[in-house]
Coordinates of C-alpha atoms and ligand atoms in Angstrom, one line a residue:
V23 CA 12.9 -6.7 6.9
S24 CA 14.5 -3.9 8.8
R25 CA 16.3 -6.5 10.9
A26 CA 18.2 -7.7 7.8
V27 CA 18.8 -4.2 6.5
S28 CA 20.1 -2.7 9.8
G29 CA 22.7 -5.4 10.2
H30 CA 24.0 -5.1 6.6
S31 CA 27.2 -3.1 5.7
R32 CA 25.8 -2.0 2.4
P33 CA 22.0 -1.9 2.5
E34 CA 21.7 -0.3 -0.9
A35 CA 23.2 -3.5 -2.4
L36 CA 20.2 -5.5 -1.1
R37 CA 17.3 -6.2 -3.4
L38 CA 13.7 -6.1 -2.1
E39 CA 10.8 -7.3 -4.3
I40 CA 7.2 -7.4 -3.4
D41 CA 4.8 -10.0 -4.9
L42 CA 1.5 -8.0 -5.1
I43 CA -0.5 -11.0 -6.1
P44 CA 1.0 -14.0 -4.3
A45 CA -2.1 -16.1 -5.0
M46 CA -1.3 -16.3 -8.7
R47 CA 1.8 -17.6 -10.4
E48 CA 3.4 -15.4 -13.1
E49 CA 2.1 -17.6 -15.9
E50 CA -1.4 -17.4 -14.5
L51 CA -1.3 -13.6 -14.3
A52 CA 0.2 -13.4 -17.9
E53 CA -2.6 -15.7 -19.2
F54 CA -5.3 -13.7 -17.3
L55 CA -4.0 -10.5 -18.9
R56 CA -3.8 -12.1 -22.3
R57 CA -7.3 -13.4 -22.1
E58 CA -8.8 -10.2 -20.8
S59 CA -6.9 -8.1 -23.3
A60 CA -8.3 -10.2 -26.1
A61 CA -11.9 -10.0 -24.7
S62 CA -12.1 -6.6 -23.0
G63 CA -13.2 -4.2 -25.8
K64 CA -12.9 -0.7 -24.5
R65 CA -12.1 -1.5 -20.9
Q66 CA -9.1 0.1 -19.3
L67 CA -6.1 -2.1 -18.3
A68 CA -6.2 -0.7 -14.8
G69 CA -9.8 -1.9 -14.5
V70 CA -8.9 -5.4 -15.6
L71 CA -6.0 -5.5 -13.1
S72 CA -8.2 -4.3 -10.4
A73 CA -9.8 -7.7 -10.3
H74 CA -6.8 -8.6 -8.2
L75 CA -5.4 -5.3 -6.8
P76 CA -6.8 -2.2 -5.3
R77 CA -7.6 0.3 -8.1
R78 CA -5.2 3.0 -7.1
L79 CA -2.4 0.6 -6.8
C80 CA -3.1 -0.6 -10.4
D81 CA -2.4 3.0 -11.6
T82 CA 0.9 3.0 -9.8
V83 CA 1.9 -0.4 -11.1
L84 CA 1.0 0.6 -14.7
T85 CA 3.1 3.8 -14.3
L86 CA 6.1 1.8 -13.0
A87 CA 5.7 -0.6 -15.9
G88 CA 6.0 2.4 -18.3
L89 CA 2.3 2.3 -19.3
P90 CA -0.2 5.2 -19.3
V91 CA -2.8 4.8 -16.5
D92 CA -5.6 5.2 -19.0
R93 CA -4.2 2.5 -21.3
G94 CA -6.9 0.4 -22.9
A95 CA -6.8 -3.3 -22.1
S96 CA -7.1 -4.4 -25.7
A97 CA -4.1 -5.4 -27.8
L98 CA -1.6 -5.5 -25.0
S99 CA 1.7 -6.4 -26.6
K100 CA 3.6 -9.4 -25.3
V101 CA 6.5 -7.1 -24.1
D102 CA 4.1 -4.8 -22.3
R103 CA 2.3 -7.7 -20.7
A104 CA 5.6 -9.2 -19.5
R105 CA 6.7 -5.9 -18.1
L106 CA 3.4 -5.5 -16.2
V107 CA 3.6 -9.1 -14.9
R108 CA 7.1 -8.4 -13.7
Q109 CA 6.1 -5.2 -11.8
T110 CA 3.2 -6.9 -10.2
K111 CA 4.9 -10.1 -9.2
A112 CA 8.3 -8.7 -8.3
L113 CA 7.9 -5.0 -7.6
P114 CA 11.4 -3.7 -6.8
I115 CA 11.6 -1.5 -3.7
P116 CA 14.9 0.4 -3.4
I117 CA 16.5 0.2 0.0
T118 CA 18.6 3.0 1.3
G119 CA 18.8 2.0 5.0
T120 CA 16.6 2.1 8.1
L121 CA 15.3 5.2 9.9
G122 CA 17.7 4.4 12.8
F123 CA 17.2 3.8 16.5
K124 CA 14.9 6.7 17.1
K125 CA 12.3 5.1 14.9
A126 CA 13.1 1.5 15.7
E127 CA 10.3 -0.5 17.2
V128 CA 12.2 -3.6 18.4
T129 CA 15.8 -4.1 19.3
A130 CA 17.8 -7.2 18.1
G131 CA 20.6 -8.5 20.3
G132 CA 20.8 -8.6 24.1
V133 CA 21.6 -11.2 26.7
A134 CA 22.1 -14.6 25.0
L135 CA 19.2 -17.0 25.6
D136 CA 21.5 -19.8 26.6
E137 CA 22.7 -17.7 29.5
V138 CA 19.2 -17.7 31.0
D139 CA 17.1 -20.5 32.6
S140 CA 14.0 -20.3 30.4
R141 CA 11.7 -21.7 33.1
T142 CA 12.5 -18.9 35.6
M143 CA 14.4 -16.3 33.5
R144 CA 17.1 -16.4 36.1
S145 CA 20.6 -15.6 34.7
K146 CA 22.9 -18.5 34.7
R147 CA 25.8 -16.1 35.4
E148 CA 24.2 -14.0 38.1
P149 CA 21.8 -16.1 40.2
E150 CA 20.1 -13.0 41.7
L151 CA 19.4 -11.5 38.3
F152 CA 16.2 -12.2 36.4
L153 CA 15.7 -11.0 32.8
A154 CA 12.7 -10.2 30.6
G155 CA 11.7 -8.6 27.4
E156 CA 13.9 -6.4 25.2
V157 CA 17.0 -7.0 27.3
L158 CA 17.1 -10.5 25.9
D159 CA 18.4 -11.5 22.5
L160 CA 14.9 -12.3 21.4
D161 CA 12.9 -10.5 18.7
G162 CA 10.1 -11.3 16.3
P163 CA 8.2 -9.7 13.5
I164 CA 5.9 -6.8 14.3
G165 CA 2.5 -8.1 15.1
G166 CA 2.5 -8.8 18.8
Y167 CA 5.4 -11.3 19.1
N168 CA 7.6 -8.8 21.0
F169 CA 4.8 -7.8 23.4
Q170 CA 4.1 -11.4 24.0
A171 CA 7.8 -12.2 24.6
A172 CA 8.0 -9.3 27.1
W173 CA 4.8 -10.3 28.9
S174 CA 5.6 -14.1 29.0
T175 CA 9.2 -13.6 30.1
G176 CA 8.1 -11.0 32.6
W177 CA 5.5 -13.4 34.0
L178 CA 8.2 -16.1 34.4
A179 CA 10.8 -13.7 35.8
G180 CA 8.2 -12.5 38.3
G181 CA 7.7 -16.0 39.6
C182 CA 4.0 -16.1 38.6
V183 CA 4.1 -19.7 37.5
Ligands
FAD15 C1 6.8 2.6 18.4 C2 6.8 1.2 18.8 C3 5.8 0.3 18.3 C4 5.9 -1.0 18.7 N1 5.0 -1.9 18.2 C5 5.0 -3.2 18.5 C6 4.0 -4.1 18.0 O1 3.1 -3.7 17.3 N2 4.0 -5.4 18.4 C7 5.0 -5.8 19.2 O2 5.0 -7.0 19.5 N3 6.0 -5.0 19.7 C8 6.0 -3.7 19.4 N4 6.9 -2.9 19.9 C9 7.9 -3.5 20.8 C10 7.4 -3.6 22.2 O3 6.9 -2.4 22.6 C11 8.6 -4.0 23.1 O4 9.2 -5.2 22.6 C12 8.1 -4.2 24.5 O5 7.5 -3.1 25.0 C13 9.3 -4.5 25.4 O6 8.9 -4.6 26.7 P1 10.0 -4.4 27.9 O7 9.2 -4.4 29.2 O8 11.1 -5.4 27.7 O9 10.7 -3.0 27.7 P2 10.0 -1.6 27.7 O10 8.6 -1.6 27.3 O11 11.0 -0.7 26.9 O12 10.0 -1.2 29.2 C14 11.2 -0.8 29.9 C15 10.8 0.2 30.9 O13 12.0 0.5 31.8 C16 12.0 1.9 32.0 N5 13.4 2.2 32.4 C17 14.5 2.2 31.6 N6 15.6 2.5 32.3 C18 15.2 2.7 33.6 C19 15.8 2.9 34.8 N7 17.1 3.2 34.8 N8 15.1 3.0 35.9 C20 13.8 2.7 35.9 N9 13.1 2.4 34.8 C21 13.8 2.4 33.6 C22 11.6 2.5 30.8 O14 11.1 3.8 31.0 C23 10.4 1.6 30.3 O15 9.2 1.9 30.9 C24 6.9 -1.5 19.6 C25 7.8 -0.6 20.1 C26 7.8 0.7 19.7 C27 8.8 1.7 20.3

């Protein structure tokens, strides 16, 4: 996500929403809450929601939906239910920018891939130059893709194949 934010002229104009329960559609979650609120007696709403979310996150979601954390599950109004579903399925996360280069983990940009022979990583412009890793215009999501790109291109550039 930082990739999109860092290249944007007005990051605060961007809108980021997190779906906390992607396995359920909005209508399914609304129906689950309606059913549970009708049947739950003295149970707390956070307890009902915790069937799908970590308990402490439930408290936060309730607060963001304008509901007390100790709200009982029974008699949940349609408006409150809709607000809760909205916070859960589209939790808005304000964006102010990134933490800058010092905190960055991966750089975007670099030598264009079409300027490099992908079998040897030799530069098409400078035949004595071989390129690998971050210096290339190649980046992926955090989770090992950048390590893998660095190792694989390094392996090729080193003539190991
Ligand atoms: C905090 C952090 C967390 C990260 N987490 C992940 C992750 O979870 N998953 C993932 O896939 N990627 C992650 N990355 C990105 C990943 O580390 C890099 O993409 C990868 O290390 C790039 O490898 P590289 O060999 O191209 O460059 P580098 O690892 O940066 O190596 C370049 C080397 O060149 C040296 N050097 C620079 N200038 C000179 C010079 N003039 N003379 C001699 N030596 C020089 C540097 O000291 C450095 O050792 C993370 C990066 C950071 C900073």
